[in-house]
Structure formats: structure tokens, C-alpha cells
Short mmCIF file of C-alpha atoms in Angstrom, two decimals:
data_model
loop_
_atom_site.label_atom_id
_atom_site.label_comp_id
_atom_site.label_asym_id
_atom_site.label_seq_id
_atom_site.Cartn_x
_atom_site.Cartn_y
_atom_site.Cartn_z
CA UNK A 1 39.77 -16.92 20.42
CA UNK A 2 36.35 -16.81 19.57
CA UNK A 3 36.87 -13.73 17.66
CA UNK A 4 40.02 -15.67 15.76
CA UNK A 5 37.48 -18.17 14.95
CA UNK A 6 34.74 -15.99 13.54
CA UNK A 7 37.28 -14.09 11.77
CA UNK A 8 38.24 -17.42 10.24
CA UNK A 9 34.92 -17.88 8.51
CA UNK A 10 34.22 -14.33 7.75
CA UNK A 11 37.65 -14.24 5.61
CA UNK A 12 36.40 -17.17 2.76
CA UNK A 13 33.07 -14.63 2.28
CA UNK A 14 35.52 -11.34 1.59
CA UNK A 15 35.93 -10.36 -1.89
CA UNK A 16 39.55 -9.45 -2.97
CA UNK A 17 38.75 -8.02 -5.89
CA UNK A 18 35.96 -5.87 -7.28
CA UNK A 19 33.80 -6.52 -10.67
CA UNK A 20 33.67 -3.91 -13.17
CA UNK A 21 32.14 -3.34 -16.47
CA UNK A 22 31.84 -0.23 -18.60
CA UNK A 23 28.65 2.01 -19.73
CA UNK A 24 28.11 1.34 -23.95
CA UNK A 25 24.54 2.53 -24.14
CA UNK A 26 21.88 4.54 -23.10
CA UNK A 27 18.51 3.70 -24.59
CA UNK A 28 15.92 5.80 -22.91
CA UNK A 29 15.75 4.85 -19.40
CA UNK A 30 18.06 2.03 -19.61
CA UNK A 31 21.72 1.57 -18.87
CA UNK A 32 23.78 -1.02 -21.27
CA UNK A 33 27.13 -2.22 -19.99
CA UNK A 34 29.51 -4.57 -20.89
CA UNK A 35 30.00 -6.57 -17.23
CA UNK A 36 30.39 -6.89 -14.94
CA UNK A 37 29.25 -10.24 -13.62
CA UNK A 38 26.01 -9.33 -11.55
CA UNK A 39 22.39 -10.91 -10.77
CA UNK A 40 19.04 -9.75 -11.60
CA UNK A 41 18.40 -7.39 -8.28
CA UNK A 42 22.17 -6.70 -7.56
CA UNK A 43 22.88 -2.79 -6.85
CA UNK A 44 25.94 -1.33 -9.10
CA UNK A 45 27.62 1.84 -8.54
CA UNK A 46 28.31 3.73 -11.94
CA UNK A 47 31.45 6.23 -11.52
CA UNK A 48 30.83 9.40 -13.42
CA UNK A 49 33.57 10.40 -15.78
CA UNK A 50 32.49 14.15 -15.60
CA UNK A 51 35.37 16.11 -14.33
CA UNK A 52 33.56 18.67 -12.13
CA UNK A 53 31.80 15.84 -10.54
CA UNK A 54 33.76 12.62 -8.82
CA UNK A 55 30.21 11.15 -8.16
CA UNK A 56 28.85 7.68 -8.62
CA UNK A 57 25.06 6.76 -9.20
CA UNK A 58 23.45 3.71 -8.52
CA UNK A 59 21.80 1.48 -10.51
CA UNK A 60 20.05 -1.82 -10.15
CA UNK A 61 20.24 -4.85 -12.70
CA UNK A 62 17.10 -5.57 -14.44
CA UNK A 63 17.79 -7.87 -16.87
CA UNK A 64 20.72 -9.03 -19.90
CA UNK A 65 20.86 -9.13 -23.31
CA UNK A 66 23.39 -11.86 -24.51
CA UNK A 67 26.70 -10.04 -22.96
CA UNK A 68 24.90 -6.93 -21.95
CA UNK A 69 24.04 -5.98 -18.32
CA UNK A 70 21.11 -3.89 -18.13
CA UNK A 71 20.63 -1.27 -15.82
CA UNK A 72 17.94 0.96 -14.68
CA UNK A 73 19.38 3.81 -12.10
CA UNK A 74 17.64 5.16 -9.28
CA UNK A 75 18.14 8.79 -10.17
CA UNK A 76 18.42 10.77 -13.19
CA UNK A 77 21.14 9.60 -16.26
CA UNK A 78 21.69 12.84 -17.47
CA UNK A 79 25.50 12.82 -16.24
CA UNK A 80 26.39 9.39 -17.57
CA UNK A 81 28.61 8.78 -20.64
CA UNK A 82 29.99 6.10 -22.70
CA UNK A 83 32.71 4.73 -21.14
CA UNK A 84 31.85 5.50 -17.48
CA UNK A 85 32.60 2.31 -14.98
CA UNK A 86 30.18 -0.14 -13.47
CA UNK A 87 31.27 -1.38 -10.26
CA UNK A 88 28.79 -4.23 -8.98
CA UNK A 89 28.17 -4.49 -4.94
CA UNK A 90 27.16 -7.97 -5.42
CA UNK A 91 23.97 -7.33 -3.55
CA UNK A 92 20.61 -6.05 -3.55
CA UNK A 93 19.24 -2.78 -1.93
CA UNK A 94 18.95 -2.73 1.95
CA UNK A 95 17.75 0.02 4.03
CA UNK A 96 18.13 1.15 7.49
CA UNK A 97 15.53 0.42 10.14
CA UNK A 98 15.13 1.02 13.81
CA UNK A 99 12.58 2.27 16.19
CA UNK A 100 14.53 5.68 16.01
CA UNK A 101 12.82 5.93 12.01
CA UNK A 102 9.26 6.70 13.65
CA UNK A 103 8.08 9.93 13.29
CA UNK A 104 10.52 10.39 9.92
CA UNK A 105 9.82 10.96 6.19
CA UNK A 106 12.20 8.85 3.83
CA UNK A 107 12.29 8.14 0.44
CA UNK A 108 12.74 5.04 -1.65
CA UNK A 109 16.38 3.91 -0.84
CA UNK A 110 15.94 4.98 3.17
CA UNK A 111 17.43 8.00 3.06
CA UNK A 112 15.67 11.12 4.89
CA UNK A 113 13.89 13.75 3.03
CA UNK A 114 13.03 15.85 6.58
CA UNK A 115 16.13 17.65 6.49
CA UNK A 116 17.45 15.10 9.59
CA UNK A 117 20.16 12.94 9.50
CA UNK A 118 19.39 9.36 10.01
CA UNK A 119 19.89 8.07 13.94
CA UNK A 120 22.63 5.97 14.32
CA UNK A 121 22.02 2.63 15.60
CA UNK A 122 19.59 1.09 12.62
CA UNK A 123 19.53 -2.24 11.01
CA UNK A 124 20.08 -3.16 7.84
CA UNK A 125 17.22 -4.58 6.05
CA UNK A 126 16.69 -5.92 2.41
CA UNK A 127 14.14 -4.23 0.43
CA UNK A 128 13.18 -7.71 -1.63
CA UNK A 129 12.07 -10.80 1.05
CA UNK A 130 10.13 -13.75 0.48
CA UNK A 131 6.79 -13.91 2.09
CA UNK A 132 6.41 -15.54 5.19
CA UNK A 133 5.68 -20.00 5.04
CA UNK A 134 2.16 -20.39 4.79
CA UNK A 135 2.21 -22.61 7.69
CA UNK A 136 3.77 -19.83 9.44
CA UNK A 137 0.61 -17.96 9.19
CA UNK A 138 -1.00 -17.26 12.24
CA UNK A 139 -5.22 -17.49 11.72
CA UNK A 140 -6.82 -14.04 11.71
CA UNK A 141 -9.15 -13.83 15.03
CA UNK A 142 -8.67 -10.79 17.01
CA UNK A 143 -10.66 -7.24 15.23
CA UNK A 144 -8.77 -4.51 14.77
CA UNK A 145 -10.32 -0.96 15.32
CA UNK A 146 -9.76 1.84 12.75
CA UNK A 147 -12.12 4.40 13.46
CA UNK A 148 -14.12 4.63 10.77
CA UNK A 149 -17.90 3.50 11.65
CA UNK A 150 -18.67 2.30 8.12
CA UNK A 151 -15.71 0.37 8.45
CA UNK A 152 -15.69 -1.16 12.30
CA UNK A 153 -19.40 -1.88 11.69
CA UNK A 154 -20.20 -2.93 8.42
CA UNK A 155 -16.77 -4.06 6.99
CA UNK A 156 -14.64 -5.20 10.16
CA UNK A 157 -11.25 -5.55 9.54
CA UNK A 158 -9.04 -8.41 11.43
CA UNK A 159 -5.42 -7.86 12.94
CA UNK A 160 -3.49 -9.13 9.87
CA UNK A 161 -5.73 -9.06 7.04
CA UNK A 162 -5.01 -7.51 3.44
CA UNK A 163 -8.04 -4.57 2.18
CA UNK A 164 -7.97 -2.83 -1.09
CA UNK A 165 -9.41 0.57 -0.94
CA UNK A 166 -10.97 1.16 -4.70
CA UNK A 167 -12.20 4.19 -6.03
CA UNK A 168 -11.57 6.68 -8.81
CA UNK A 169 -9.40 9.94 -8.54
CA UNK A 170 -10.99 12.59 -6.18
CA UNK A 171 -12.94 10.59 -4.36
CA UNK A 172 -11.32 10.36 -0.76
CA UNK A 173 -8.80 7.62 -0.82
CA UNK A 174 -5.81 10.06 0.88
CA UNK A 175 -7.84 11.58 3.38
CA UNK A 176 -9.76 7.71 4.60
CA UNK A 177 -6.27 6.66 4.83
CA UNK A 178 -5.24 9.82 7.39
CA UNK A 179 -8.19 9.03 9.45
CA UNK A 180 -7.08 5.35 9.62
CA UNK A 181 -3.48 6.20 10.71
CA UNK A 182 -4.80 8.68 13.25
CA UNK A 183 -7.54 6.17 14.80
CA UNK A 184 -6.39 2.87 14.57
CA UNK A 185 -5.40 0.84 17.68
CA UNK A 186 -2.30 -0.59 15.91
CA UNK A 187 1.27 -0.12 17.24
CA UNK A 188 2.92 1.71 14.15
CA UNK A 189 1.75 3.05 10.92
CA UNK A 190 4.25 2.60 7.64
CA UNK A 191 2.54 4.53 5.15
CA UNK A 192 4.03 4.51 1.23
CA UNK A 193 2.95 7.45 -0.98
CA UNK A 194 3.87 5.85 -4.57
CA UNK A 195 3.57 7.71 -7.25
CA UNK A 196 2.05 11.12 -5.72
CA UNK A 197 2.52 14.65 -6.84
CA UNK A 198 4.98 16.46 -5.13
CA UNK A 199 2.62 18.96 -3.27
CA UNK A 200 0.24 16.20 -1.86
CA UNK A 201 3.20 14.72 0.40
CA UNK A 202 3.40 17.70 2.31
CA UNK A 203 -0.32 18.12 2.55
CA UNK A 204 -1.05 14.45 3.38
CA UNK A 205 1.75 14.77 5.84
CA UNK A 206 0.09 17.98 7.49
CA UNK A 207 -3.23 17.62 6.84
CA UNK A 208 -4.87 13.86 6.70
CA UNK A 209 -2.18 12.82 9.17
CA UNK A 210 -1.54 15.51 11.37
CA UNK A 211 1.18 15.36 14.29
CA UNK A 212 -0.39 13.09 16.04
CA UNK A 213 -0.50 10.62 13.44
CA UNK A 214 2.97 11.09 12.56
CA UNK A 215 4.37 11.10 15.85
CA UNK A 216 3.62 7.02 15.43
CA UNK A 217 4.12 6.73 11.53
CA UNK A 218 7.13 5.95 9.36
CA UNK A 219 6.20 7.62 5.49
CA UNK A 220 7.83 6.36 2.66
CA UNK A 221 7.67 9.04 -0.09
CA UNK A 222 8.11 8.37 -3.77
CA UNK A 223 6.79 11.07 -6.48
CA UNK A 224 5.36 10.75 -9.76
CA UNK A 225 8.91 12.42 -11.15
CA UNK A 226 11.06 10.06 -9.93
CA UNK A 227 11.86 6.85 -12.11
CA UNK A 228 9.96 4.19 -12.47
CA UNK A 229 12.53 1.96 -10.50
CA UNK A 230 11.94 4.42 -7.61
CA UNK A 231 8.84 4.16 -7.21
CA UNK A 232 8.87 0.34 -7.10
CA UNK A 233 10.96 0.31 -4.75
CA UNK A 234 9.01 2.59 -2.74
CA UNK A 235 6.93 0.01 -2.06
CA UNK A 236 9.10 -2.50 -1.40
CA UNK A 237 10.91 -0.81 0.95
CA UNK A 238 7.37 0.32 2.90
CA UNK A 239 7.32 -3.30 3.27
CA UNK A 240 10.05 -4.14 4.37
CA UNK A 241 10.23 -1.50 7.28
CA UNK A 242 6.47 -2.80 8.40
CA UNK A 243 8.18 -6.44 8.27
CA UNK A 244 11.05 -5.15 10.03
CA UNK A 245 8.60 -4.67 13.27
CA UNK A 246 6.15 -7.01 12.70
CA UNK A 247 9.36 -9.31 13.41
CA UNK A 248 9.76 -7.74 16.49
CA UNK A 249 6.23 -8.73 18.04
CA UNK A 250 4.30 -5.56 17.09
CA UNK A 251 0.95 -4.79 15.14
CA UNK A 252 1.66 -2.76 12.07
CA UNK A 253 -0.35 -1.13 9.59
CA UNK A 254 0.62 -0.90 6.39
CA UNK A 255 -0.65 1.63 3.78
CA UNK A 256 0.54 2.10 0.55
CA UNK A 257 -1.47 4.62 -1.95
CA UNK A 258 -1.41 3.47 -4.71
CA UNK A 259 -0.65 0.03 -5.81
CA UNK A 260 -1.93 1.08 -9.24
CA UNK A 261 0.92 3.43 -9.54
CA UNK A 262 3.39 0.42 -8.62
CA UNK A 263 1.66 -1.40 -11.36
CA UNK A 264 2.28 1.48 -13.90
CA UNK A 265 5.89 1.87 -12.62
CA UNK A 266 6.40 -2.08 -13.55
CA UNK A 267 4.84 -1.77 -16.95
CA UNK A 268 7.60 0.99 -17.69
CA UNK A 269 10.56 -1.23 -17.01
CA UNK A 270 9.01 -4.41 -18.64
CA UNK A 271 8.33 -2.54 -21.98
CA UNK A 272 11.76 -0.80 -21.65
CA UNK A 273 13.38 -4.59 -21.26
CA UNK A 274 11.56 -5.78 -23.94
CA UNK A 275 8.72 -7.77 -22.44
CA UNK A 276 5.63 -8.15 -24.77
CA UNK A 277 2.59 -5.90 -23.77
CA UNK A 278 0.05 -8.34 -22.61
CA UNK A 279 -3.42 -6.97 -20.98
CA UNK A 280 -4.51 -3.63 -21.71
CA UNK A 281 -0.58 -2.84 -22.17
CA UNK A 282 0.47 -4.41 -18.90
CA UNK A 283 3.26 -6.83 -19.37
CA UNK A 284 3.12 -9.92 -17.69
CA UNK A 285 5.66 -9.04 -15.10
CA UNK A 286 3.00 -6.84 -13.42
CA UNK A 287 1.08 -9.54 -13.01
CA UNK A 288 3.58 -11.59 -11.14
CA UNK A 289 4.92 -8.62 -9.04
CA UNK A 290 1.77 -8.25 -7.59
CA UNK A 291 0.84 -11.09 -5.42
CA UNK A 292 4.85 -10.81 -4.17
CA UNK A 293 4.10 -7.46 -3.05
CA UNK A 294 0.80 -8.46 -1.84
CA UNK A 295 1.57 -11.57 -0.16
CA UNK A 296 4.61 -9.94 1.77
CA UNK A 297 1.78 -8.89 4.42
CA UNK A 298 -0.46 -10.33 6.59
CA UNK A 299 0.47 -12.96 10.06
CA UNK A 300 3.41 -14.50 11.18
CA UNK A 301 4.44 -16.36 14.02
CA UNK A 302 5.31 -12.98 16.26
CA UNK A 303 3.51 -10.13 15.04
CA UNK A 304 1.09 -9.19 12.13
CA UNK A 305 0.93 -6.66 9.08
CA UNK A 306 -2.72 -5.29 8.46
CA UNK A 307 -2.29 -3.73 5.14
CA UNK A 308 -4.52 -1.17 3.31
CA UNK A 309 -3.95 -0.92 -0.45
CA UNK A 310 -5.59 2.01 -2.54
CA UNK A 311 -6.04 1.33 -6.36
CA UNK A 312 -6.83 3.81 -8.85
CA UNK A 313 -9.81 2.72 -10.71
CA UNK A 314 -9.43 3.49 -14.43
CA UNK A 315 -12.62 5.62 -15.35
CA UNK A 316 -14.22 4.19 -12.40
CA UNK A 317 -14.24 0.40 -14.07
CA UNK A 318 -13.74 -1.87 -10.87
CA UNK A 319 -13.27 -4.36 -13.21
CA UNK A 320 -9.89 -3.08 -15.12
CA UNK A 321 -7.10 -5.58 -15.08
CA UNK A 322 -5.05 -4.09 -12.01
CA UNK A 323 -8.11 -3.57 -9.82
CA UNK A 324 -9.31 -7.11 -10.70
CA UNK A 325 -5.95 -9.19 -10.04
CA UNK A 326 -5.76 -7.11 -6.89
CA UNK A 327 -9.14 -8.13 -5.42
CA UNK A 328 -8.45 -11.26 -6.28
CA UNK A 329 -5.18 -11.29 -3.84
CA UNK A 330 -6.53 -9.35 -0.75
CA UNK A 331 -8.74 -10.48 1.96
CA UNK A 332 -11.28 -7.97 1.31
CA UNK A 333 -12.25 -4.57 -0.90
CA UNK A 334 -13.53 -1.18 0.16
CA UNK A 335 -15.59 0.55 -2.93
CA UNK A 336 -15.65 4.18 -2.66
CA UNK A 337 -18.35 5.72 -4.81
CA UNK A 338 -18.33 8.84 -6.96
CA UNK A 339 -22.17 8.84 -6.47
CA UNK A 340 -22.18 8.92 -2.61
CA UNK A 341 -19.31 11.80 -2.82
CA UNK A 342 -21.27 14.00 -5.07
CA UNK A 343 -23.95 13.42 -2.31
CA UNK A 344 -21.71 15.09 -0.04
CA UNK A 345 -21.68 11.43 2.03
CA UNK A 346 -18.24 10.97 3.34
CA UNK A 347 -16.68 8.71 3.63
CA UNK A 348 -17.73 7.73 0.20
CA UNK A 349 -17.95 3.70 1.14
CA UNK A 350 -20.52 2.03 -1.10
CA UNK A 351 -21.20 -0.75 1.43
CA UNK A 352 -23.27 -2.50 -0.96
CA UNK A 353 -20.17 -3.14 -3.15
CA UNK A 354 -17.88 -3.54 -0.20
CA UNK A 355 -17.00 -7.20 1.18
CA UNK A 356 -14.73 -8.01 4.44
CA UNK A 357 -14.30 -11.71 3.84
CA UNK A 358 -12.82 -12.26 7.33
CA UNK A 359 -15.96 -10.19 9.27
CA UNK A 360 -18.14 -13.47 9.92
CA UNK A 361 -14.89 -14.96 11.94
CA UNK A 362 -14.03 -12.22 14.18
CA UNK A 363 -17.03 -10.63 14.51
CA UNK A 364 -20.21 -11.68 17.11
CA UNK A 365 -23.20 -13.46 15.80
CA UNK A 366 -25.02 -10.59 17.06
CA UNK A 367 -23.01 -8.02 15.06
CA UNK A 368 -23.05 -9.84 11.93
CA UNK A 369 -26.83 -10.26 11.97
CA UNK A 370 -27.22 -6.73 12.52
CA UNK A 371 -24.93 -5.43 9.70
CA UNK A 372 -27.00 -8.08 7.65
CA UNK A 373 -30.07 -6.81 8.34
CA UNK A 374 -29.11 -3.22 7.63
CA UNK A 375 -27.35 -4.02 4.20
CA UNK A 376 -30.65 -5.78 3.31
CA UNK A 377 -32.45 -2.53 4.28
CA UNK A 378 -30.38 -0.70 1.83
CA UNK A 379 -30.02 -2.90 -1.24
CA UNK A 380 -33.64 -3.02 -0.82
CA UNK A 381 -34.06 1.26 -1.06
CA UNK A 382 -31.24 1.10 -3.48
CA UNK A 383 -32.97 -1.29 -5.71
CA UNK A 384 -36.38 0.60 -5.64
CA UNK A 385 -35.25 4.37 -5.55
CA UNK A 386 -36.11 5.35 -8.97
CA UNK A 387 -39.77 4.08 -8.16
CA UNK A 388 -39.29 6.10 -4.84
CA UNK A 389 -38.45 9.43 -6.46
CA UNK A 390 -40.63 9.61 -9.36
CA UNK A 391 -43.66 8.60 -7.11
CA UNK A 392 -44.63 5.38 -8.71
CA UNK A 393 -44.25 3.35 -5.38
CA UNK A 394 -47.26 3.28 -3.16
CA UNK A 395 -46.65 2.68 0.87
CA UNK A 396 -48.43 -0.95 1.91
CA UNK A 397 -47.43 -2.26 -1.32
CA UNK A 398 -44.42 -4.11 0.45
CA UNK A 399 -43.59 -4.27 4.09
CA UNK A 400 -39.65 -5.11 2.63
CA UNK A 401 -39.51 -1.75 0.72
CA UNK A 402 -41.52 0.48 3.56
CA UNK A 403 -38.88 -0.78 6.32
CA UNK A 404 -36.01 0.19 3.67
CA UNK A 405 -37.79 3.74 3.21
CA UNK A 406 -37.88 4.17 7.04
CA UNK A 407 -34.53 2.93 7.90
CA UNK A 408 -32.70 4.57 4.85
CA UNK A 409 -32.17 8.00 6.57
CA UNK A 410 -31.08 6.47 9.79
CA UNK A 411 -28.15 4.14 7.94
CA UNK A 412 -27.40 6.90 5.78
CA UNK A 413 -26.53 8.96 8.51
CA UNK A 414 -24.90 6.07 10.38
CA UNK A 415 -22.47 5.74 7.45
CA UNK A 416 -21.27 9.21 7.41
CA UNK A 417 -18.49 10.61 9.84
CA UNK A 418 -16.12 13.70 9.71
CA UNK A 419 -12.80 13.54 8.89
CA UNK A 420 -11.79 14.97 12.25
CA UNK A 421 -13.93 11.79 14.70
CA UNK A 422 -12.23 9.11 16.05
CA UNK A 423 -15.12 6.92 17.25
CA UNK A 424 -14.38 3.82 19.29
CA UNK A 425 -15.03 0.20 17.81
CA UNK A 426 -16.96 -0.44 20.57
CA UNK A 427 -19.65 2.45 20.10
CA UNK A 428 -19.86 1.86 16.09
CA UNK A 429 -20.96 -1.50 16.93
CA UNK A 430 -23.06 -0.69 19.98
CA UNK A 431 -24.67 2.33 17.40
CA UNK A 432 -25.13 -0.35 14.60
CA UNK A 433 -26.84 -3.04 16.73
CA UNK A 434 -28.65 -0.53 18.18
CA UNK A 435 -30.21 0.46 14.95
CA UNK A 436 -30.74 -2.77 13.87
CA UNK A 437 -33.13 -3.53 16.50
CA UNK A 438 -34.70 -0.68 17.06
CA UNK A 439 -37.75 0.81 15.18
CA UNK A 440 -37.69 2.31 11.86
CA UNK A 441 -39.55 5.57 12.34
CA UNK A 442 -38.05 8.90 11.28
#
């Protein structure tokens, strides 16, 4: 009887007919179709007319122009011809998620790219979801260890915090993400590689992540040669996977490299559908999609997503539009400095330009005081470095500068760390406090 009642509830929701349209035009990346009736975000199947290929291509509705439906394909469009049937599925993109997915590498649509089929028993989740309600977000009170001294000691991250890693190209963003993924105390890692070169995906998995890191990680890869829509979906899919495990009560670490390429992909789509370019060529939709994406992470009533988003700054300009917009949304930023990298300091974190907005709330007073003292000494040395190097400063003139000169080699040594090292958070904080309360002798 119960099954009969369930069937009666389901029957009115069934569609007794399919909605079809026809391709009338293809311009660049966009496909124009006469019909079918659909909504923004709906997935459509385009049935190919090619006699040699009885196949379909998936596309997504991205806009409308009068009676014309504008679609963007998830794959290449070389086989699409005029008159191809367009079938609307009536629902947005969904991906398969479950515990069995841990240790796997998938694409933007959740399909495996590691030569093994998806396991059975996975659940379907929508890639686009609303952020948690503001009142359902629990306050961040716990520290989360990432195994990097400069971050755990000077830029302590909370469980559920969202942090940006800002750097130019080739300064060590991917290597730093690999360190965090291997060393973090989070229950699970979800890593989104968006817009990467094809060869870098395997190199990151094998070299930076390693078997140990991959065993507790799900990797979502969307390389630079894929359509703009696939790059955006890669970010959304990774976020949806992280949300699934957060809702299971887990503490998830989400790492996205890079959010800049997500913005570039959205700019491509915006320009293709006719949006006017606004700030430095970026369309208005770019600045509306960023908060929708970044606000989905963080805490809710049962779990937390701690997120690290890399931002590829153009010409090391930290005030370019995407960097400025992302910095205003997140709960802190870590700046990788090319000058420090050229000196051989790794990780090349400029602690004077970086900040964790939650450190004062989650770290002990002794820890905060020690970090503030070392930051002050490091700033004093950097401000006076030119005078010191040319011999214009004489010891004894300023006690502050004398102390900074004595402490600088020890601070630099503290901030350095091999990418293979995993240092416990307690040891990082203990060494920091010992350094701040110890002498300034070399």
C-alpha cells in the first residue's frame, strides 16, 4: 500500500513527452537552437546527424535571444550540423559522489579519467547549489594544521576558513598546495585543477601530491584545452563534492588552482553571449559568479570546508581586478613573493603582505604576541635593509634596528621549509614562541 502511495506521488511529476528543438546556427563557441523550452542551466542533448556517429553531445543553456536558445557544449562542436535535434533534459548537471570516489581523478562532469570505471552505489548531487544560510554557519573556533611552519605559526588557519594564495606564475603555488594536501589534518582533500597544462595534472598528482596524498584526495581536472564551460564546471563540481562530504559531518580541505582561470572562462562565456566588457575586459557576470562560488565553502551545522584558492596575479600586480575581488571575499590571503623565491626561500611566503583574519580569534594570546613580535622585527629589518646593505647604518643608533638585524637570520630560517617536510603544528608554534622569547644573537 505504501509503494502504491509513493507511485501516485511520482506519476504527476513524470514527463509524458520530450522537448525538442533544432540547431539553426553555430557561432564560435555558441550553438543557437530554435527551441526547446528550457531554463538557464538546463542540460540538453544534441543528437548528431552524422551517419557514422549515432551519438549525442551534451550542452548547457547559457542564454536566450528572442526565441533562440543559446547553448554552450561541454565538448567539441566539430560534429554538430544545422538541423540537429536538441533535447532538453529539464535539469541541471549532476555528478556522482560517495566515499568510494576517494583516491580517484575525475573530469568536470564527474567521469573518471584514471582508466577505471566509477564504483557503484554513488549518490547524485547538483553541481550548482546555494551557499549555506548565514545563520547556519557555525563560528570558526578550531585551528587546522596544514604542516607548513610559516602558515601554522604566522598565519594560523581555522577549520572552515577560506584563504587565497596570491602569486605570479612559477612562484610555487602548486607545490605549496601539494604540501598542504599531504600534511593537513583535515579528513579529506578535494583538489580542483582548473585551466592547467595537460602535462601538469599528472606531474602534480605523482610529484606534488604523491600516493600518500592521493589516498585521501579526490582530484577534479579541467585542462586549459577544454571548453570554457568545462573549466567553470570543474570548479562547481569540486565544490559540490566538498559540500557532499561536509554534509556528512566531515572536515574537508578544498583546494582550487586557480580561481583566476575560472574567472577567465566566465569572461569567455560572457563575451560570447553578448555581455559588455567592464573592468579590464572582464564582464559583469565574472564579478557575480565569484561570491556565489566562494561563499559555498566554510562551515555549516554539521561540518566544515576549509578552502585554499590560488589567484594568478597578472604581472605580480596584487591589485588587479580578480585578485582585488577575491581578496575582499575571503577570510585571509597568503602572498607568494617572487623576490623571496629568487633568493631561494621556500615556501616564498611574504608574511608582511599576508594575513589570516581569524588568527587572533583562534590562536592563544602567547602565540599571537610571538607572531606579532616577529612580524614587527621582520618589518623593521626590511624597511632598513637598503641602509644596512650599503653600510649607511651604524650599530647602536637604534635598538629596534639592532634587534631586527640580530633576529633576521633566525626568522628567515624559521620561515624556510623543504616541500618534503611535515612539521606538526605544536612544534611550529613552540619554535615560534621560543624564537620570540629567546635572544637575538646569531
